[in-house]
Tab-separated table of C-alpha atoms and ligand atoms in Angstrom:
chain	number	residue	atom	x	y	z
A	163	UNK	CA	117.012	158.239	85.990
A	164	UNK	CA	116.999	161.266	84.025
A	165	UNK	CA	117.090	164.574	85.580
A	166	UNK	CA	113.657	166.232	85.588
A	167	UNK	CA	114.470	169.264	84.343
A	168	UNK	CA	110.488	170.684	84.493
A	169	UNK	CA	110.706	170.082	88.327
A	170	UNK	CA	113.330	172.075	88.372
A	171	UNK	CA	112.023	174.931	86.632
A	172	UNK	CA	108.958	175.084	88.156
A	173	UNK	CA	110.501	175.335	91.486
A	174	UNK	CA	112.747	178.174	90.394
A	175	UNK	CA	109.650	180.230	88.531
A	176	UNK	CA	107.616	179.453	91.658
A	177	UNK	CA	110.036	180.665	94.319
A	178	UNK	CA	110.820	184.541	94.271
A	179	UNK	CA	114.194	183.936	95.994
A	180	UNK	CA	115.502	181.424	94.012
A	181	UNK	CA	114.049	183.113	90.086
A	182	UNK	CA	115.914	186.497	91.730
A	183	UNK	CA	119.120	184.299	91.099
A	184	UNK	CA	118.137	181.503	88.890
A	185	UNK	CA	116.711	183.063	85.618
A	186	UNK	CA	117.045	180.487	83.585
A	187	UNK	CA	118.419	177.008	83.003
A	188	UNK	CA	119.900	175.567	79.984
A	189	UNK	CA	120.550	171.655	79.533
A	190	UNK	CA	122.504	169.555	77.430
A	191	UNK	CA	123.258	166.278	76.823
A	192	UNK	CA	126.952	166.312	76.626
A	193	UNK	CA	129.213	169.241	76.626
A	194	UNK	CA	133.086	169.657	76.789
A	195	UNK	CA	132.733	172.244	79.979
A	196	UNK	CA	129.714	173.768	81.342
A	197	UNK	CA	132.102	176.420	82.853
A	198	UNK	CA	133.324	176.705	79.255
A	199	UNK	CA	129.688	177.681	77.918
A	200	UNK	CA	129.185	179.905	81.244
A	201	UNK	CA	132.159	182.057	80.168
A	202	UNK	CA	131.619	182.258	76.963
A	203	UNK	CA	127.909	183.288	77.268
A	204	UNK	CA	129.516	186.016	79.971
A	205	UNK	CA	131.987	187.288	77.223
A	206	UNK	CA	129.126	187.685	74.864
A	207	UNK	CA	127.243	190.210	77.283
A	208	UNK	CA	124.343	188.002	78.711
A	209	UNK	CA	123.573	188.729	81.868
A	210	UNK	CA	123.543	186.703	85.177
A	211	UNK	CA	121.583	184.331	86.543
A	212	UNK	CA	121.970	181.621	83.865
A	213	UNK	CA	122.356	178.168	84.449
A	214	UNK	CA	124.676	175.688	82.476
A	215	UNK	CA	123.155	172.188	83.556
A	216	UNK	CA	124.852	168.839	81.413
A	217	UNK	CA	124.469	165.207	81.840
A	218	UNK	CA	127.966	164.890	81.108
A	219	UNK	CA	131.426	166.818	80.043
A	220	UNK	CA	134.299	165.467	78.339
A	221	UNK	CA	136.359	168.015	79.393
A	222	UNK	CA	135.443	169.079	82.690
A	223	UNK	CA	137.384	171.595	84.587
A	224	UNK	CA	138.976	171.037	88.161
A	225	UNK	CA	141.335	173.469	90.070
A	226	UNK	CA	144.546	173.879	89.591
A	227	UNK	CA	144.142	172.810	86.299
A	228	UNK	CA	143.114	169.347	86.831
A	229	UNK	CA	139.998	167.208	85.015
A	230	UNK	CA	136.700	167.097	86.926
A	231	UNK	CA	135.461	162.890	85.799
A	232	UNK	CA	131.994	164.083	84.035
A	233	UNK	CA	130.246	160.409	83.368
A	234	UNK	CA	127.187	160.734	81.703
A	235	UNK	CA	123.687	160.356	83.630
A	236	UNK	CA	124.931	160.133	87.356
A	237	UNK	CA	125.626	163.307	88.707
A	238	UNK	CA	125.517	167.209	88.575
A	239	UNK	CA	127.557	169.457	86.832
A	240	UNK	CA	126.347	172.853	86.226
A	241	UNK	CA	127.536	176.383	86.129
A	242	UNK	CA	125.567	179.586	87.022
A	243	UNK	CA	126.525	182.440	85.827
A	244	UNK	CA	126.631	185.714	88.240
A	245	UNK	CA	127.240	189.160	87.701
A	246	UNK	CA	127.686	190.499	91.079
A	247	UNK	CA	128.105	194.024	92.415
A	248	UNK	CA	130.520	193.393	94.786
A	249	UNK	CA	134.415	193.911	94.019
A	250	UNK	CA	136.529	191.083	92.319
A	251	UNK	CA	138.490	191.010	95.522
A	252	UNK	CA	135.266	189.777	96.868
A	253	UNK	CA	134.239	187.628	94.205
A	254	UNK	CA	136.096	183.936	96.350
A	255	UNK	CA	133.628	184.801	98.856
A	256	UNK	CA	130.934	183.243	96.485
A	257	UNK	CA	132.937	180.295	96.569
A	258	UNK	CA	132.692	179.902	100.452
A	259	UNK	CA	129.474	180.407	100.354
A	260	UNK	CA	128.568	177.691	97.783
A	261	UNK	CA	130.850	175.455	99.641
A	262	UNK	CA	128.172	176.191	102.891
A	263	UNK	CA	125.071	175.749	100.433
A	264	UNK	CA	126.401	171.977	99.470
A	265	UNK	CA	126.857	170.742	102.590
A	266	UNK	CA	123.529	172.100	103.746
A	267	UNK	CA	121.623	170.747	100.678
A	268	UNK	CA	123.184	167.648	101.091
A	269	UNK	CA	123.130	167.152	105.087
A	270	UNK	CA	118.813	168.124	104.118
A	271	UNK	CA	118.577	165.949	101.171
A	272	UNK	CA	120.284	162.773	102.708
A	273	UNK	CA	121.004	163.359	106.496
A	274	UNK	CA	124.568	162.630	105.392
A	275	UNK	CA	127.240	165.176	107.348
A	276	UNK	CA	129.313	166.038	104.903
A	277	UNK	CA	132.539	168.988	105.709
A	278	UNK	CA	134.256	171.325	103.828
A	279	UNK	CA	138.085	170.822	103.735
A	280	UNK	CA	139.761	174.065	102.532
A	281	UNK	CA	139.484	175.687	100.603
A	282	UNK	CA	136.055	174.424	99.070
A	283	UNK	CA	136.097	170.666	98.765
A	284	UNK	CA	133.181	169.448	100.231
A	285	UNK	CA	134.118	165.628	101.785
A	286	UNK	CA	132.860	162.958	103.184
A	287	UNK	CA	135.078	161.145	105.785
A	288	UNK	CA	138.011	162.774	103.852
A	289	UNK	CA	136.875	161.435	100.385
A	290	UNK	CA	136.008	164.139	97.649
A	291	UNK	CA	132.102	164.182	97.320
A	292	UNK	CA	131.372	167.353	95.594
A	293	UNK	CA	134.029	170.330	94.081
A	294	UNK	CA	133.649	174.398	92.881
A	295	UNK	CA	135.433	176.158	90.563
A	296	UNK	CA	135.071	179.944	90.069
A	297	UNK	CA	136.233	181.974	87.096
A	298	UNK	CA	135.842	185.249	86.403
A	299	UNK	CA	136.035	187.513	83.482
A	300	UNK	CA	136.414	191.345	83.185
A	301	UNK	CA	135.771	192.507	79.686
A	302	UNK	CA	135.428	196.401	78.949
A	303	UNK	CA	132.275	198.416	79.571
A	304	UNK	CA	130.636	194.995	80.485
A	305	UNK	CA	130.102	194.478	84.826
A	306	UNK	CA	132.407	191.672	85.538
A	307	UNK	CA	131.023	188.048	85.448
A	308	UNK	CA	131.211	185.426	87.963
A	309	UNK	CA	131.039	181.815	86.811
A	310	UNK	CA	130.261	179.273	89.801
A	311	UNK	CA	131.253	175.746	88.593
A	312	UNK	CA	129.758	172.829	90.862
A	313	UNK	CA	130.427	169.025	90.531
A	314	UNK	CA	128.008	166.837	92.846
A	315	UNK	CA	129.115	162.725	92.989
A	316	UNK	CA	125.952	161.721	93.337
A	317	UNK	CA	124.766	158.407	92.151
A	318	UNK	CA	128.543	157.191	90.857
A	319	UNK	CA	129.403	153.649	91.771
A	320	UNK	CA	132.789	153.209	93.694
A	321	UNK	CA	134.323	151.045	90.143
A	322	UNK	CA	132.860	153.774	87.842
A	323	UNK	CA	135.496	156.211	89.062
A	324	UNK	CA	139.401	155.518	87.443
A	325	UNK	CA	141.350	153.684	89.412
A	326	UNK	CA	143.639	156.592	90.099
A	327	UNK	CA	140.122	158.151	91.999
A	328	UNK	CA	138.578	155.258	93.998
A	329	UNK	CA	140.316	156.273	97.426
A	330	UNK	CA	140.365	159.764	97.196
A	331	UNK	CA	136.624	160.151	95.976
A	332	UNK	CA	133.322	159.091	97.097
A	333	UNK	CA	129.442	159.683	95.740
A	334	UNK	CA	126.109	160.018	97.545
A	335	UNK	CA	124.696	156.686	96.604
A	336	UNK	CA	128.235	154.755	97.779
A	337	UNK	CA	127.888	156.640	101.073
A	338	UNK	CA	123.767	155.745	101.616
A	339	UNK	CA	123.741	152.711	99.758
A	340	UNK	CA	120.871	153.753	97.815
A	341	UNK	CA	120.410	155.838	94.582
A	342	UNK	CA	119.610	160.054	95.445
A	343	UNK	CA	117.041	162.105	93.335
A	344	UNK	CA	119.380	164.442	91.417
A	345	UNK	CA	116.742	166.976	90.670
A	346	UNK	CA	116.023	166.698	94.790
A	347	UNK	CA	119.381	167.540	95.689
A	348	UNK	CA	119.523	170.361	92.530
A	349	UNK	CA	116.197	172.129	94.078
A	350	UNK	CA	117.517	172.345	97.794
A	351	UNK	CA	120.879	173.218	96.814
A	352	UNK	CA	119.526	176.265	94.521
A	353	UNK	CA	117.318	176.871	97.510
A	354	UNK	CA	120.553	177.106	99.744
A	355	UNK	CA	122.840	179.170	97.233
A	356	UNK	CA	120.250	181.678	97.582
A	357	UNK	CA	120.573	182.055	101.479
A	358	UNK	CA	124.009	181.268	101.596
A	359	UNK	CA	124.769	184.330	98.854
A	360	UNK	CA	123.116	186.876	101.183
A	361	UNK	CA	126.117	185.980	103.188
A	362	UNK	CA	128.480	187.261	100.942
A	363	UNK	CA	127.841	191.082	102.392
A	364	UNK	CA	128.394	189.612	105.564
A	365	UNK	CA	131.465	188.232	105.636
A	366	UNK	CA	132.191	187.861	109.307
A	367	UNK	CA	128.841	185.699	109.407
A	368	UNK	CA	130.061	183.860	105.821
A	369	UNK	CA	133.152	182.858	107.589
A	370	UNK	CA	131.654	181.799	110.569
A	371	UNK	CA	129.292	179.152	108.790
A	372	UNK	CA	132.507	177.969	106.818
A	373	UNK	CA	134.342	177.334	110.698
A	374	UNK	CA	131.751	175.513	111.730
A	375	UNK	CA	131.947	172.966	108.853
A	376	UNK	CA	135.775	173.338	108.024
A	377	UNK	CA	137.320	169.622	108.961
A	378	UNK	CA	140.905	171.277	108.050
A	379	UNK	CA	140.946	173.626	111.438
A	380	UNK	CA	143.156	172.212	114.104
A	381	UNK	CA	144.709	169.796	111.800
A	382	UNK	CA	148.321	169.533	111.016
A	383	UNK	CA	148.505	170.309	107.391
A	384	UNK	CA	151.297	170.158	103.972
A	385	UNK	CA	150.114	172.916	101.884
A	386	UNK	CA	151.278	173.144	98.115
A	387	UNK	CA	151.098	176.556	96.689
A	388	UNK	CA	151.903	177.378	93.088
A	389	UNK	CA	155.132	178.255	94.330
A	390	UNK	CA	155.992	176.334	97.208
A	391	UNK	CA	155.315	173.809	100.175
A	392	UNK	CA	155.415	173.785	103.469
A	393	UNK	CA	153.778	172.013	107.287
A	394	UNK	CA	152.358	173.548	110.164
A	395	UNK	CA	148.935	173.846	111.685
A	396	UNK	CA	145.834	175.258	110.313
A	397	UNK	CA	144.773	177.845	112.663
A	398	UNK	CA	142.149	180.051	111.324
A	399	UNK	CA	140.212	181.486	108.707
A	400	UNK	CA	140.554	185.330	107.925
A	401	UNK	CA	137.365	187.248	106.507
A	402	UNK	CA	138.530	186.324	102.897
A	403	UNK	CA	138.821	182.877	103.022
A	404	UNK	CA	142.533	182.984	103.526
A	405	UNK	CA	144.100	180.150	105.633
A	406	UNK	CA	146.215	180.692	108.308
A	407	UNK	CA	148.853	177.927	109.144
A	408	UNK	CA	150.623	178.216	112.442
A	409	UNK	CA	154.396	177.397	111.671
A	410	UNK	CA	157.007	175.133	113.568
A	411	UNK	CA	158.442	178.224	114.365
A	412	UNK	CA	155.542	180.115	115.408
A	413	UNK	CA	155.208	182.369	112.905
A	414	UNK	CA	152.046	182.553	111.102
A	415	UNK	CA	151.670	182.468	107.438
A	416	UNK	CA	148.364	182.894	105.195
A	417	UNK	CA	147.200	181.023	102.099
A	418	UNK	CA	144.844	182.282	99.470
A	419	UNK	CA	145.770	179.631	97.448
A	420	UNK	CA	146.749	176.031	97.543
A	421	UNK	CA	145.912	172.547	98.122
A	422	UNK	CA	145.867	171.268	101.689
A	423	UNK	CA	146.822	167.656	102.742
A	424	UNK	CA	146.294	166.462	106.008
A	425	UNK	CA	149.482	164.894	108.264
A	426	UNK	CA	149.364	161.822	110.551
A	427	UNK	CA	148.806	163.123	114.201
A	428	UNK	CA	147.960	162.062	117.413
A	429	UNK	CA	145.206	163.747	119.596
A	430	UNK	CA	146.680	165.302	122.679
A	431	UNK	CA	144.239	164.905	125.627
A	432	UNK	CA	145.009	168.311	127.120
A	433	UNK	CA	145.113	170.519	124.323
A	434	UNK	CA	141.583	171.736	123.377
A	435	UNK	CA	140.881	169.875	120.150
A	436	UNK	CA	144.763	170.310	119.032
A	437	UNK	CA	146.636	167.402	118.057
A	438	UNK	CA	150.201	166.637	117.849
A	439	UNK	CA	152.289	165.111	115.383
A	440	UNK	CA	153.015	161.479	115.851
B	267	BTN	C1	137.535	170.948	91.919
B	267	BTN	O1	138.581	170.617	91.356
B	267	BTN	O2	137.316	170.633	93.095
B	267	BTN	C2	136.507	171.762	91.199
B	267	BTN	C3	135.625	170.900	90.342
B	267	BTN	C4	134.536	171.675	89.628
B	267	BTN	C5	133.796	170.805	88.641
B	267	BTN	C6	132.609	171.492	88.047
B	267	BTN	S1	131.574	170.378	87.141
B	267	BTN	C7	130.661	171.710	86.500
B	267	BTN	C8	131.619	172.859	86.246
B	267	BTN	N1	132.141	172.782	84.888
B	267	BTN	C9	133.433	172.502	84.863
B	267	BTN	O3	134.110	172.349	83.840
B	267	BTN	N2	133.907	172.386	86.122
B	267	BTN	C10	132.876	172.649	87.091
């Protein structure tokens, strides 16, 4: 079913929260990269609170350079474009936070529990349901721009996905059995970005509402950074968003950036909710 864009709308007009952050929405049929459009309408000076909405991208963009599978007609892909007041240090924060907004607007929408494994893929019994990309762009005199990329699997069938994606990812309809309301799930997650960006001047609160849905705490972890890898377990998350991995040796170390996969263990009985490697 198409998405009903003039539901949409009207709920973002109608609600003073939600127009405060969702100005206006733009849809296309087919784009190369709605985070593509975002930043480009950013370098040209317009100003936040636009919304890049496409039934499908040929070239969509994943993190650490990687393709985000855009079919047309069965998901969401949109970007919204921010222009926050907050420093750029600050700016991964709105990632957490729209990380917290999925899984609410999801677990509301569907009843399905859905987790966050760090840094911000949102997962459903450790299959990739939904993703976020942020990019940012200082230019000049201009206030820097935010761009907030978000992929939703929502109505995908298991054998639409490659082959080289059909046991890492996993959709809304393969995990209900039934078909979800994309403009449903678009209204409550708007809805949620709203609350969940308050948090973003609150970041012991943010991070707090990121533990409690974090699958990746307490579990024995390979992390791949740009530069290197290494094991140990995830600990904690600092007030940034940063990691921390608890090493064989005992030493701590902290990731801002990487890609987390999770290690074979075995629950130990008498540690509180640590495991040990098998
Ligand atoms: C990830 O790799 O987990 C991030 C995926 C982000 C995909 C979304 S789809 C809409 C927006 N436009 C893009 O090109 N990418 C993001």
């Amino acid at each position: 079913m198409a998405l009903d864009l003039e539901r949409i709308e009207k709920h973002c007009r109608s609600h003073t929260k939600v127009r405060e952050w969702v100005r206006e929405i733009m849809m296309f049929d087919r784009v190369d990269s709605t985070n593509r459009i975002a930043l480009e309408m950013a370098s040209q000076g317009l100003p936040g609170g636009i919304v890049i909405l496409a039934e499908a991208q040929e070239k969509g963009k994943g993190r650490l350079g990687r393709e985000w599978f855009s079919p047309e007609g069965m998901n969401l892909y949109f970007s919204l474009l921010l222009r926050p007041y907050q420093p750029a240090r600050d700016f991964p924060l709105y990632s957490l936070a729209t990380s917290v907004a999925l899984i609410e607007a999801i677990q509301r929408t569907t009843g399905l529990a859905v987790q966050i494994k760090w840094p911000n893929d949102v997962v459903l019994e450790d299959k990739k349901l939904a993703g976020i990309l942020l990019e940012s762009e200082v230019r000049g005199e201009q206030s820097p721009s935010l761009v907030v990329g978000v992929g939703v699997n929502v109505n995908i069938g298991l054998t639409d996905f490659p082959a080289e994606l059909q046991k890492s990812a996993t959709s809304l309809r393969i995990a209900l059995g039934r078909p979800v309301d994309r403009a449903d799930l678009l209204i409550e997650l708007f809805n949620q970005l709203v609350e969940q960006y308050r948090l973003v001047d609150d970041k012991a609160l943010l991070i707090q509402a990121v533990r409690q849905h974090c699958q990746t705490l307490g579990r024995r972890v390979r992390v791949q950074t740009a530069r290197q890898e290494f094991e140990g377990w995830a600990e904690d998350l600092q007030e940034d968003g940063a990691l921390l991995i608890r090493m064989g040796d005992g030493n701590q170390r902290r990731i801002l950036v990487g890609d987390v996969t999770y290690l074979r263990e075995v629950k130990d009985p008498s540690a509180h909710g640590r495991s040990t490697p098998a």
